[in-house]
Amino acid sequence: MDLADLKSGRLSPADYERNFADAHPPLNRTQALIEAERCYYCYAAPCQTACPTGIDIPAFIQRVAQDNVRGAAEAILTANPLGGMCARVCPTEVLCEQACVRNTNESKPVEIGLLQRFAVEGHFANPGAKPLFERAQPTGRRIAVVGAGPAGLAAAHGLAWRGHDVFLFDAAPKLGGLNEYGLATYKVAGGFAQREIDWLLSIGGITPKLNCRLGRDITLDGLLAEYDAVFLGLGLGGVNALGIAEPELPGLRNAVDFIAELRQSAPQIVPVGRKVVVIGGGMTAVDAAVQSKLLGAEQVTMVYRRGPDGLSASTHEQHWAQTNGVTIRCWARPLSVEADSGLLRGMRFAATALQDGQLVDTGEQFFIEADLVLRAIGQTYEAPAGTAIELQAGRIKTDEDGQTSLARVWAGGDCRAGGRDLTVEAVEHGKRAAASIDRALGLSAIRHLDKEAHRG
């Protein structure tokens, strides 16, 4: 193995185009109409209860069946302003679709996620369509939203809808956060993340402020002095270390950086190894592993310290990884990074097992050759907002509406304690916080929106 084993351009242009196209093509009109007819349109539908944003799923599917795409999109986006992205990336198989009553008789739920995608993207594809939402009269209140990921975007939209002026800060050069930088390219092919953001900003009243990092360019005290309220949708900026010596090597990097580079580059210019090891068992690990394979890696192995039941990636994602040629190896923890003459050679692992409920080493060791090792063992909140806000288990403590221990400050998304790190849950955090901020300001311009925010 030599440095040439970590390189770009392993495949033909046609291979790259095929590998990074939409992994799950959308339904066409005929397919959508047929699928919508399978819905029972249940009263007090369990699928709606299972949706973190409370989308009225029977109502939107019935509108699809009636060939009313605009009406279906309105039902979705009223409850979830990022309903298009959530349709693409949410684990619907363990949320709404798992709750579908069709499972009882057929073991095959209605394809809720695909129908949601059909409705939202169908509306976006009609540039002459009348806007779904009309912004309320300006209130004169100014709100700072820090972090333009799913939580921040949802909060910004909800606040602007209510007539407030929103200033949306983000450290990156593009809005979107996780949606733009943290998801596999094949999940959001065709620039969909930015199309959805363009739609969201079209409501008016939202001013983006990019390349602006909390703790470096702005401070929480400064924002509170200038704005009436602050929403923090900061995400998780830190990456967990392996807990072993990690030398500076060209082939040892964070999976989140690898995924972000791929999202912002043409696939053919992103280097990948012949043999890749991804350490971790979550969604990020799957996205990094599968994309390594799609870039032309010959052998890709995901290594996780516990058993298969402990993997945080859904069963659907695990199957997707294996279908794409990724080997998932459980019961192993990293022991050492091995290199020669400044070049990565691979990883040594200790075999593990559960003993009296504790994870222990069995005494067996093994080596996996690799010229690229990607760390995907979780991220941490780095507290750029300072020490004035109370934390819980290392993340920001809030009430159910996102209000923190600090007056006039709300938080949501992955930085908020107690969540499940789901895009759809982050959207709900932002939506509920917008309603809460509006009530706290005493200017609830559109009362029915607050009712919508608390449905479900």
CSV table of C-alpha atoms in Angstrom, one decimal:
chain,number,residue,atom,x,y,z
A,1,MET,CA,0.0,0.0,0.0
A,2,ASP,CA,1.3,3.5,-0.8
A,3,LEU,CA,0.1,7.0,-0.8
A,4,ALA,CA,-1.5,6.5,-4.2
A,5,ASP,CA,-4.0,4.2,-2.5
A,6,LEU,CA,-5.7,7.4,-1.2
A,7,LYS,CA,-6.8,9.1,-4.4
A,8,SER,CA,-9.6,10.5,-6.4
A,9,GLY,CA,-10.9,9.6,-9.8
A,10,ARG,CA,-11.2,5.9,-9.3
A,11,LEU,CA,-14.3,5.6,-11.5
A,12,SER,CA,-15.5,6.7,-14.8
A,13,PRO,CA,-17.7,9.8,-15.1
A,14,ALA,CA,-20.7,7.6,-15.9
A,15,ASP,CA,-20.1,5.6,-12.7
A,16,TYR,CA,-20.0,8.7,-10.6
A,17,GLU,CA,-23.2,10.0,-12.1
A,18,ARG,CA,-25.0,6.8,-11.5
A,19,ASN,CA,-23.6,6.2,-8.0
A,20,PHE,CA,-24.5,9.7,-6.7
A,21,ALA,CA,-27.9,10.1,-8.4
A,22,ASP,CA,-31.0,10.0,-6.3
A,23,ALA,CA,-30.9,6.7,-4.4
A,24,HIS,CA,-34.7,6.4,-4.1
A,25,PRO,CA,-36.4,8.0,-7.2
A,26,PRO,CA,-39.7,9.8,-6.5
A,27,LEU,CA,-43.1,8.5,-7.4
A,28,ASN,CA,-44.6,9.6,-10.6
A,29,ARG,CA,-48.2,10.9,-10.7
A,30,THR,CA,-49.8,7.5,-11.5
A,31,GLN,CA,-47.8,5.7,-8.8
A,32,ALA,CA,-48.7,8.4,-6.3
A,33,LEU,CA,-52.4,8.2,-7.1
A,34,ILE,CA,-52.4,4.4,-6.7
A,35,GLU,CA,-50.5,4.5,-3.5
A,36,ALA,CA,-52.7,7.2,-2.0
A,37,GLU,CA,-55.7,5.0,-2.6
A,38,ARG,CA,-54.3,2.4,-0.2
A,39,CYS,CA,-54.7,4.8,2.7
A,40,TYR,CA,-57.7,4.1,5.1
A,41,TYR,CA,-57.8,7.9,6.0
A,42,CYS,CA,-58.1,6.9,9.6
A,43,TYR,CA,-59.7,9.1,12.3
A,44,ALA,CA,-57.2,9.8,15.1
A,45,ALA,CA,-54.6,8.2,12.9
A,46,PRO,CA,-51.7,6.5,14.6
A,47,CYS,CA,-49.3,7.6,11.8
A,48,GLN,CA,-50.1,11.3,12.6
A,49,THR,CA,-49.4,10.7,16.3
A,50,ALA,CA,-46.1,9.0,15.5
A,51,CYS,CA,-45.0,12.0,13.4
A,52,PRO,CA,-42.9,14.4,15.7
A,53,THR,CA,-44.3,17.4,13.8
A,54,GLY,CA,-47.9,16.1,13.8
A,55,ILE,CA,-48.5,16.3,10.1
A,56,ASP,CA,-52.1,15.4,9.3
A,57,ILE,CA,-51.1,12.4,7.2
A,58,PRO,CA,-54.6,11.1,6.2
A,59,ALA,CA,-55.6,14.6,5.1
A,60,PHE,CA,-52.6,15.2,2.9
A,61,ILE,CA,-52.8,11.7,1.4
A,62,GLN,CA,-56.5,12.2,0.6
A,63,ARG,CA,-55.6,15.3,-1.2
A,64,VAL,CA,-53.0,13.4,-3.2
A,65,ALA,CA,-55.6,10.9,-4.1
A,66,GLN,CA,-57.8,13.8,-5.3
A,67,ASP,CA,-54.9,15.0,-7.5
A,68,ASN,CA,-54.7,18.2,-5.3
A,69,VAL,CA,-50.9,18.5,-5.0
A,70,ARG,CA,-51.0,22.1,-3.7
A,71,GLY,CA,-53.5,21.2,-1.0
A,72,ALA,CA,-51.4,18.2,0.0
A,73,ALA,CA,-48.3,20.3,0.2
A,74,GLU,CA,-50.1,22.9,2.3
A,75,ALA,CA,-51.2,20.3,4.8
A,76,ILE,CA,-47.6,19.1,5.1
A,77,LEU,CA,-45.7,22.4,5.2
A,78,THR,CA,-48.1,24.0,7.7
A,79,ALA,CA,-47.0,21.4,10.2
A,80,ASN,CA,-43.5,20.9,8.9
A,81,PRO,CA,-41.8,23.7,6.9
A,82,LEU,CA,-39.0,21.3,5.9
A,83,GLY,CA,-41.4,18.6,4.9
A,84,GLY,CA,-39.6,18.0,1.7
A,85,MET,CA,-36.2,17.2,3.3
A,86,CYS,CA,-37.9,15.1,6.1
A,87,ALA,CA,-39.6,13.1,3.4
A,88,ARG,CA,-36.2,12.2,2.0
A,89,VAL,CA,-34.2,11.6,5.2
A,90,CYS,CA,-36.6,10.7,8.0
A,91,PRO,CA,-36.6,7.1,9.3
A,92,THR,CA,-40.3,6.8,8.3
A,93,GLU,CA,-40.0,3.1,8.6
A,94,VAL,CA,-39.8,3.4,12.4
A,95,LEU,CA,-42.0,6.5,12.7
A,96,CYS,CA,-45.2,7.1,10.7
A,97,GLU,CA,-45.0,4.0,8.5
A,98,GLN,CA,-44.4,1.6,11.4
A,99,ALA,CA,-47.6,3.0,13.0
A,100,CYS,CA,-49.7,2.6,9.7
A,101,VAL,CA,-52.7,0.3,10.3
A,102,ARG,CA,-52.0,-1.4,6.9
A,103,ASN,CA,-49.2,-3.3,8.7
A,104,THR,CA,-51.8,-5.3,10.6
A,105,ASN,CA,-53.4,-6.9,7.5
A,106,GLU,CA,-50.7,-6.7,4.8
A,107,SER,CA,-47.4,-6.1,6.6
A,108,LYS,CA,-46.8,-3.3,4.1
A,109,PRO,CA,-47.6,0.2,5.2
A,110,VAL,CA,-48.7,3.0,3.0
A,111,GLU,CA,-45.6,4.7,1.5
A,112,ILE,CA,-46.1,7.9,3.5
A,113,GLY,CA,-42.6,9.2,3.0
A,114,LEU,CA,-42.7,8.9,-0.8
A,115,LEU,CA,-46.2,10.4,-0.9
A,116,GLN,CA,-45.0,13.3,1.2
A,117,ARG,CA,-42.0,13.8,-1.1
A,118,PHE,CA,-44.3,13.7,-4.2
A,119,ALA,CA,-46.6,16.4,-2.8
A,120,VAL,CA,-43.9,18.8,-1.6
A,121,GLU,CA,-41.6,18.5,-4.6
A,122,GLY,CA,-44.6,18.7,-6.9
A,123,HIS,CA,-45.6,22.0,-5.4
A,124,PHE,CA,-42.0,23.3,-5.5
A,125,ALA,CA,-41.8,22.3,-9.2
A,126,ASN,CA,-44.6,24.8,-10.0
A,127,PRO,CA,-42.9,28.2,-9.9
A,128,GLY,CA,-46.0,30.1,-10.8
A,129,ALA,CA,-48.0,28.7,-7.9
A,130,LYS,CA,-49.5,31.1,-5.4
A,131,PRO,CA,-47.5,31.2,-2.1
A,132,LEU,CA,-48.9,28.9,0.5
A,133,PHE,CA,-48.3,31.3,3.4
A,134,GLU,CA,-48.7,35.0,3.7
A,135,ARG,CA,-46.5,36.8,6.2
A,136,ALA,CA,-48.4,38.7,9.0
A,137,GLN,CA,-48.0,42.4,9.3
A,138,PRO,CA,-44.6,43.4,10.7
A,139,THR,CA,-44.5,43.6,14.4
A,140,GLY,CA,-41.2,45.6,14.7
A,141,ARG,CA,-39.7,42.8,16.8
A,142,ARG,CA,-36.2,41.5,15.9
A,143,ILE,CA,-35.2,37.9,16.6
A,144,ALA,CA,-31.7,36.4,16.2
A,145,VAL,CA,-31.6,32.8,15.1
A,146,VAL,CA,-28.2,31.3,15.4
A,147,GLY,CA,-27.6,28.2,13.4
A,148,ALA,CA,-29.3,27.6,10.0
A,149,GLY,CA,-29.9,23.9,10.3
A,150,PRO,CA,-33.3,22.2,10.5
A,151,ALA,CA,-34.2,23.7,13.9
A,152,GLY,CA,-33.0,27.2,13.0
A,153,LEU,CA,-34.7,27.2,9.7
A,154,ALA,CA,-38.0,26.1,11.2
A,155,ALA,CA,-37.8,28.7,13.9
A,156,ALA,CA,-36.9,31.4,11.4
A,157,HIS,CA,-39.9,30.5,9.2
A,158,GLY,CA,-42.3,30.4,12.1
A,159,LEU,CA,-41.2,33.7,13.4
A,160,ALA,CA,-41.2,35.4,10.0
A,161,TRP,CA,-44.7,34.0,9.4
A,162,ARG,CA,-45.8,35.8,12.5
A,163,GLY,CA,-44.5,39.1,11.3
A,164,HIS,CA,-41.2,39.3,13.2
A,165,ASP,CA,-37.9,40.3,11.6
A,166,VAL,CA,-35.5,37.4,11.7
A,167,PHE,CA,-31.7,37.6,11.4
A,168,LEU,CA,-30.4,34.1,10.6
A,169,PHE,CA,-26.7,33.6,11.6
A,170,ASP,CA,-24.6,30.7,10.5
A,171,ALA,CA,-20.9,29.9,10.6
A,172,ALA,CA,-20.9,28.3,7.1
A,173,PRO,CA,-21.0,29.9,3.7
A,174,LYS,CA,-24.4,28.3,2.9
A,175,LEU,CA,-27.6,28.0,4.9
A,176,GLY,CA,-28.9,24.5,5.7
A,177,GLY,CA,-26.6,23.0,8.4
A,178,LEU,CA,-27.0,19.3,8.5
A,179,ASN,CA,-29.3,19.3,5.4
A,180,GLU,CA,-26.6,21.0,3.3
A,181,TYR,CA,-23.4,19.6,4.8
A,182,GLY,CA,-24.2,16.5,6.8
A,183,LEU,CA,-26.2,14.1,4.7
A,184,ALA,CA,-25.2,11.6,2.0
A,185,THR,CA,-25.2,13.1,-1.5
A,186,TYR,CA,-27.5,10.4,-2.9
A,187,LYS,CA,-30.2,11.3,-0.3
A,188,VAL,CA,-30.4,15.0,-1.4
A,189,ALA,CA,-29.3,14.8,-5.1
A,190,GLY,CA,-30.0,17.7,-7.4
A,191,GLY,CA,-29.4,20.6,-5.0
A,192,PHE,CA,-32.7,19.9,-3.2
A,193,ALA,CA,-31.5,21.4,0.1
A,194,GLN,CA,-31.0,24.8,-1.4
A,195,ARG,CA,-34.3,24.6,-3.4
A,196,GLU,CA,-36.2,24.0,-0.1
A,197,ILE,CA,-34.3,26.9,1.6
A,198,ASP,CA,-35.2,29.2,-1.3
A,199,TRP,CA,-38.9,28.3,-0.8
A,200,LEU,CA,-38.6,28.8,3.0
A,201,LEU,CA,-37.0,32.3,2.6
A,202,SER,CA,-39.6,33.4,0.1
A,203,ILE,CA,-42.0,34.2,2.9
A,204,GLY,CA,-39.9,37.3,3.5
A,205,GLY,CA,-38.6,38.8,6.7
A,206,ILE,CA,-35.6,36.6,7.1
A,207,THR,CA,-32.1,38.1,6.6
A,208,PRO,CA,-29.2,35.5,6.4
A,209,LYS,CA,-25.9,36.4,7.9
A,210,LEU,CA,-23.4,33.8,6.8
A,211,ASN,CA,-19.8,33.1,7.8
A,212,CYS,CA,-20.6,34.4,11.2
A,213,ARG,CA,-19.7,32.1,14.2
A,214,LEU,CA,-21.0,32.4,17.7
A,215,GLY,CA,-18.1,32.8,20.1
A,216,ARG,CA,-15.9,34.2,17.3
A,217,ASP,CA,-17.8,36.9,15.4
A,218,ILE,CA,-20.7,37.4,17.7
A,219,THR,CA,-21.5,36.7,21.3
A,220,LEU,CA,-24.7,35.8,23.1
A,221,ASP,CA,-24.5,38.9,25.3
A,222,GLY,CA,-24.2,41.1,22.1
A,223,LEU,CA,-27.2,39.4,20.5
A,224,LEU,CA,-29.3,39.9,23.6
A,225,ALA,CA,-28.4,43.6,23.6
A,226,GLU,CA,-29.5,44.0,20.0
A,227,TYR,CA,-32.4,41.6,19.6
A,228,ASP,CA,-35.7,41.0,21.4
A,229,ALA,CA,-35.0,37.2,21.6
A,230,VAL,CA,-32.5,34.6,20.5
A,231,PHE,CA,-33.0,31.1,19.3
A,232,LEU,CA,-30.0,28.8,19.4
A,233,GLY,CA,-30.0,26.0,16.8
A,234,LEU,CA,-26.3,25.3,17.1
A,235,GLY,CA,-26.0,21.6,16.4
A,236,LEU,CA,-23.0,19.6,17.7
A,237,GLY,CA,-19.7,21.1,16.7
A,238,GLY,CA,-17.3,18.7,18.4
A,239,VAL,CA,-16.4,15.2,17.2
A,240,ASN,CA,-15.7,12.5,19.8
A,241,ALA,CA,-12.1,11.2,20.0
A,242,LEU,CA,-11.3,7.5,19.7
A,243,GLY,CA,-9.8,7.4,23.1
A,244,ILE,CA,-6.4,6.3,21.8
A,245,ALA,CA,-3.4,8.0,20.3
A,246,GLU,CA,-4.4,9.6,17.0
A,247,PRO,CA,-1.4,10.7,15.0
A,248,GLU,CA,-1.7,13.4,12.3
A,249,LEU,CA,-2.0,11.2,9.2
A,250,PRO,CA,-3.5,12.0,5.7
A,251,GLY,CA,-5.8,9.0,5.9
A,252,LEU,CA,-7.3,9.6,9.4
A,253,ARG,CA,-10.2,12.0,9.5
A,254,ASN,CA,-13.6,12.7,10.8
A,255,ALA,CA,-16.5,11.2,8.9
A,256,VAL,CA,-18.5,14.5,9.1
A,257,ASP,CA,-15.7,16.3,7.3
A,258,PHE,CA,-15.6,13.6,4.6
A,259,ILE,CA,-19.4,13.8,4.1
A,260,ALA,CA,-19.3,17.6,4.0
A,261,GLU,CA,-16.5,17.7,1.4
A,262,LEU,CA,-18.4,15.3,-0.8
A,263,ARG,CA,-21.5,17.4,-0.6
A,264,GLN,CA,-19.7,20.5,-1.7
A,265,SER,CA,-17.5,18.9,-4.4
A,266,ALA,CA,-17.8,16.9,-7.5
A,267,PRO,CA,-17.5,13.2,-6.4
A,268,GLN,CA,-14.6,12.5,-8.9
A,269,ILE,CA,-12.3,15.0,-7.0
A,270,VAL,CA,-12.8,13.5,-3.5
A,271,PRO,CA,-10.0,11.1,-2.5
A,272,VAL,CA,-10.9,7.7,-1.1
A,273,GLY,CA,-8.8,4.7,-0.1
A,274,ARG,CA,-8.8,1.2,-1.6
A,275,LYS,CA,-9.5,-0.1,1.9
A,276,VAL,CA,-11.7,2.0,4.2
A,277,VAL,CA,-12.5,1.6,7.9
A,278,VAL,CA,-15.4,3.6,9.4
A,279,ILE,CA,-15.6,3.5,13.2
A,280,GLY,CA,-19.1,3.9,14.6
A,281,GLY,CA,-22.6,2.5,14.2
A,282,GLY,CA,-24.9,5.4,13.5
A,283,MET,CA,-26.3,7.2,10.5
A,284,THR,CA,-23.2,9.2,9.9
A,285,ALA,CA,-21.1,6.0,9.8
A,286,VAL,CA,-23.5,4.5,7.3
A,287,ASP,CA,-23.4,7.6,5.1
A,288,ALA,CA,-19.6,7.7,5.2
A,289,ALA,CA,-19.2,4.0,4.5
A,290,VAL,CA,-21.7,3.7,1.6
A,291,GLN,CA,-20.3,6.8,0.0
A,292,SER,CA,-16.7,5.4,0.3
A,293,LYS,CA,-17.9,2.4,-1.6
A,294,LEU,CA,-19.6,4.5,-4.2
A,295,LEU,CA,-16.4,6.5,-4.7
A,296,GLY,CA,-14.6,3.3,-5.7
A,297,ALA,CA,-13.2,1.8,-2.5
A,298,GLU,CA,-12.7,-1.9,-2.9
A,299,GLN,CA,-13.3,-2.8,0.7
A,300,VAL,CA,-15.2,-0.9,3.3
A,301,THR,CA,-15.7,-2.0,6.9
A,302,MET,CA,-17.9,-0.4,9.6
A,303,VAL,CA,-16.6,-1.4,13.1
A,304,TYR,CA,-18.7,-1.0,16.2
A,305,ARG,CA,-17.8,-1.8,19.8
A,306,ARG,CA,-21.1,-3.4,20.8
A,307,GLY,CA,-23.5,-5.9,19.2
A,308,PRO,CA,-25.9,-5.4,16.3
A,309,ASP,CA,-28.8,-4.5,18.7
A,310,GLY,CA,-26.7,-1.5,19.8
A,311,LEU,CA,-26.3,0.1,16.4
A,312,SER,CA,-28.1,3.5,16.3
A,313,ALA,CA,-28.4,3.3,12.5
A,314,SER,CA,-31.9,2.0,11.7
A,315,THR,CA,-32.3,-1.5,10.4
A,316,HIS,CA,-33.2,0.0,7.0
A,317,GLU,CA,-29.9,1.9,7.0
A,318,GLN,CA,-27.9,-1.1,8.0
A,319,HIS,CA,-29.5,-3.1,5.2
A,320,TRP,CA,-28.7,-0.3,2.8
A,321,ALA,CA,-25.0,-0.3,3.8
A,322,GLN,CA,-24.8,-4.1,3.4
A,323,THR,CA,-26.6,-3.9,0.0
A,324,ASN,CA,-23.9,-1.5,-1.1
A,325,GLY,CA,-21.1,-3.8,-0.2
A,326,VAL,CA,-20.2,-2.5,3.3
A,327,THR,CA,-19.2,-5.1,5.9
A,328,ILE,CA,-20.5,-4.4,9.4
A,329,ARG,CA,-18.3,-5.8,12.1
A,330,CYS,CA,-19.5,-5.6,15.7
A,331,TRP,CA,-18.0,-6.4,19.1
A,332,ALA,CA,-14.7,-4.6,18.5
A,333,ARG,CA,-13.1,-1.4,19.9
A,334,PRO,CA,-10.1,0.5,18.5
A,335,LEU,CA,-6.7,-0.3,20.1
A,336,SER,CA,-4.3,1.6,18.0
A,337,VAL,CA,-3.8,3.4,14.7
A,338,GLU,CA,-0.9,1.8,12.8
A,339,ALA,CA,1.3,3.7,10.4
A,340,ASP,CA,4.6,3.4,8.6
A,341,SER,CA,6.8,6.2,7.4
A,342,GLY,CA,4.0,8.7,8.0
A,343,LEU,CA,1.4,6.7,6.1
A,344,LEU,CA,-1.7,5.1,7.5
A,345,ARG,CA,-1.6,1.3,7.4
A,346,GLY,CA,-4.7,0.3,9.3
A,347,MET,CA,-6.3,-0.2,12.7
A,348,ARG,CA,-5.8,-2.7,15.5
A,349,PHE,CA,-8.9,-3.7,17.4
A,350,ALA,CA,-9.7,-5.6,20.6
A,351,ALA,CA,-12.6,-8.0,20.4
A,352,THR,CA,-15.3,-7.2,23.0
A,353,ALA,CA,-18.2,-8.9,24.8
A,354,LEU,CA,-20.8,-8.2,27.4
A,355,GLN,CA,-20.0,-9.7,30.9
A,356,ASP,CA,-22.4,-9.0,33.7
A,357,GLY,CA,-23.8,-6.1,31.7
A,358,GLN,CA,-20.4,-4.5,31.2
A,359,LEU,CA,-18.5,-4.2,27.9
A,360,VAL,CA,-15.1,-6.0,28.3
A,361,ASP,CA,-12.2,-7.1,26.1
A,362,THR,CA,-12.1,-10.8,25.4
A,363,GLY,CA,-8.3,-10.9,25.0
A,364,GLU,CA,-8.4,-11.4,21.3
A,365,GLN,CA,-7.0,-8.8,18.9
A,366,PHE,CA,-7.1,-8.3,15.2
A,367,PHE,CA,-5.9,-5.9,12.5
A,368,ILE,CA,-7.8,-4.4,9.6
A,369,GLU,CA,-5.7,-2.9,6.8
A,370,ALA,CA,-6.8,0.5,5.7
A,371,ASP,CA,-5.5,3.6,3.9
A,372,LEU,CA,-8.5,5.7,5.1
A,373,VAL,CA,-10.1,5.6,8.5
A,374,LEU,CA,-13.1,7.7,9.3
A,375,ARG,CA,-14.2,8.5,12.8
A,376,ALA,CA,-18.0,8.4,13.3
A,377,ILE,CA,-18.5,7.8,17.0
A,378,GLY,CA,-20.7,10.8,17.8
A,379,GLN,CA,-20.5,14.5,18.3
A,380,THR,CA,-20.6,16.8,21.3
A,381,TYR,CA,-21.9,20.3,22.1
A,382,GLU,CA,-19.0,22.7,22.4
A,383,ALA,CA,-20.9,25.5,24.4
A,384,PRO,CA,-20.1,28.5,22.1
A,385,ALA,CA,-23.0,30.3,23.8
A,386,GLY,CA,-20.9,30.5,27.0
A,387,THR,CA,-21.5,29.3,30.6
A,388,ALA,CA,-24.6,31.4,31.4
A,389,ILE,CA,-27.0,28.7,30.1
A,390,GLU,CA,-27.7,25.6,32.1
A,391,LEU,CA,-26.7,22.3,30.6
A,392,GLN,CA,-28.0,18.8,31.0
A,393,ALA,CA,-25.9,15.8,30.1
A,394,GLY,CA,-23.6,18.1,28.1
A,395,ARG,CA,-26.4,19.8,26.1
A,396,ILE,CA,-28.6,22.8,26.6
A,397,LYS,CA,-31.4,22.3,29.1
A,398,THR,CA,-34.8,23.6,28.0
A,399,ASP,CA,-38.5,23.3,28.8
A,400,GLU,CA,-40.8,21.6,26.3
A,401,ASP,CA,-41.0,24.7,24.2
A,402,GLY,CA,-37.3,25.2,24.0
A,403,GLN,CA,-36.9,28.0,26.6
A,404,THR,CA,-33.5,27.9,28.3
A,405,SER,CA,-32.5,28.9,31.8
A,406,LEU,CA,-31.5,32.3,30.4
A,407,ALA,CA,-34.2,34.9,29.8
A,408,ARG,CA,-35.1,35.6,26.2
A,409,VAL,CA,-33.1,32.6,24.9
A,410,TRP,CA,-34.5,29.5,23.4
A,411,ALA,CA,-32.7,26.4,21.9
A,412,GLY,CA,-33.5,23.4,19.7
A,413,GLY,CA,-32.1,20.7,17.5
A,414,ASP,CA,-29.2,18.5,18.4
A,415,CYS,CA,-27.7,21.0,20.9
A,416,ARG,CA,-30.9,20.6,23.1
A,417,ALA,CA,-30.8,18.0,25.8
A,418,GLY,CA,-33.1,14.9,25.6
A,419,GLY,CA,-33.6,14.7,21.9
A,420,ARG,CA,-33.2,11.8,19.4
A,421,ASP,CA,-31.0,13.7,16.9
A,422,LEU,CA,-33.6,13.4,14.2
A,423,THR,CA,-34.1,16.1,11.5
A,424,VAL,CA,-37.9,16.0,12.0
A,425,GLU,CA,-37.6,16.4,15.7
A,426,ALA,CA,-35.3,19.4,15.2
A,427,VAL,CA,-37.9,21.0,13.0
A,428,GLU,CA,-40.5,20.5,15.7
A,429,HIS,CA,-38.2,22.1,18.2
A,430,GLY,CA,-37.8,25.2,16.0
A,431,LYS,CA,-41.6,25.3,15.3
A,432,ARG,CA,-42.6,25.1,18.9
A,433,ALA,CA,-39.9,27.7,20.0
A,434,ALA,CA,-41.2,30.2,17.4
A,435,ALA,CA,-44.7,30.0,18.9
A,436,SER,CA,-43.2,30.3,22.4
A,437,ILE,CA,-41.1,33.3,21.5
A,438,ASP,CA,-44.1,34.9,19.9
A,439,ARG,CA,-46.2,34.4,23.0
A,440,ALA,CA,-43.4,35.7,25.2
A,441,LEU,CA,-43.2,38.9,23.2
A,442,GLY,CA,-47.0,39.3,23.6
A,443,LEU,CA,-47.6,39.8,19.9
A,444,SER,CA,-49.2,36.7,18.7
A,445,ALA,CA,-50.1,38.1,15.3
A,446,ILE,CA,-51.7,34.9,13.9
A,447,ARG,CA,-53.4,33.0,16.7
A,448,HIS,CA,-54.2,29.9,14.7
A,449,LEU,CA,-50.5,29.3,14.1
A,450,ASP,CA,-50.0,28.7,17.8
A,451,LYS,CA,-52.8,26.1,17.7
A,452,GLU,CA,-51.1,24.4,14.8
A,453,ALA,CA,-47.7,24.4,16.6
A,454,HIS,CA,-49.2,22.5,19.5
A,455,ARG,CA,-51.3,20.0,17.6
A,456,GLY,CA,-50.3,16.5,18.2
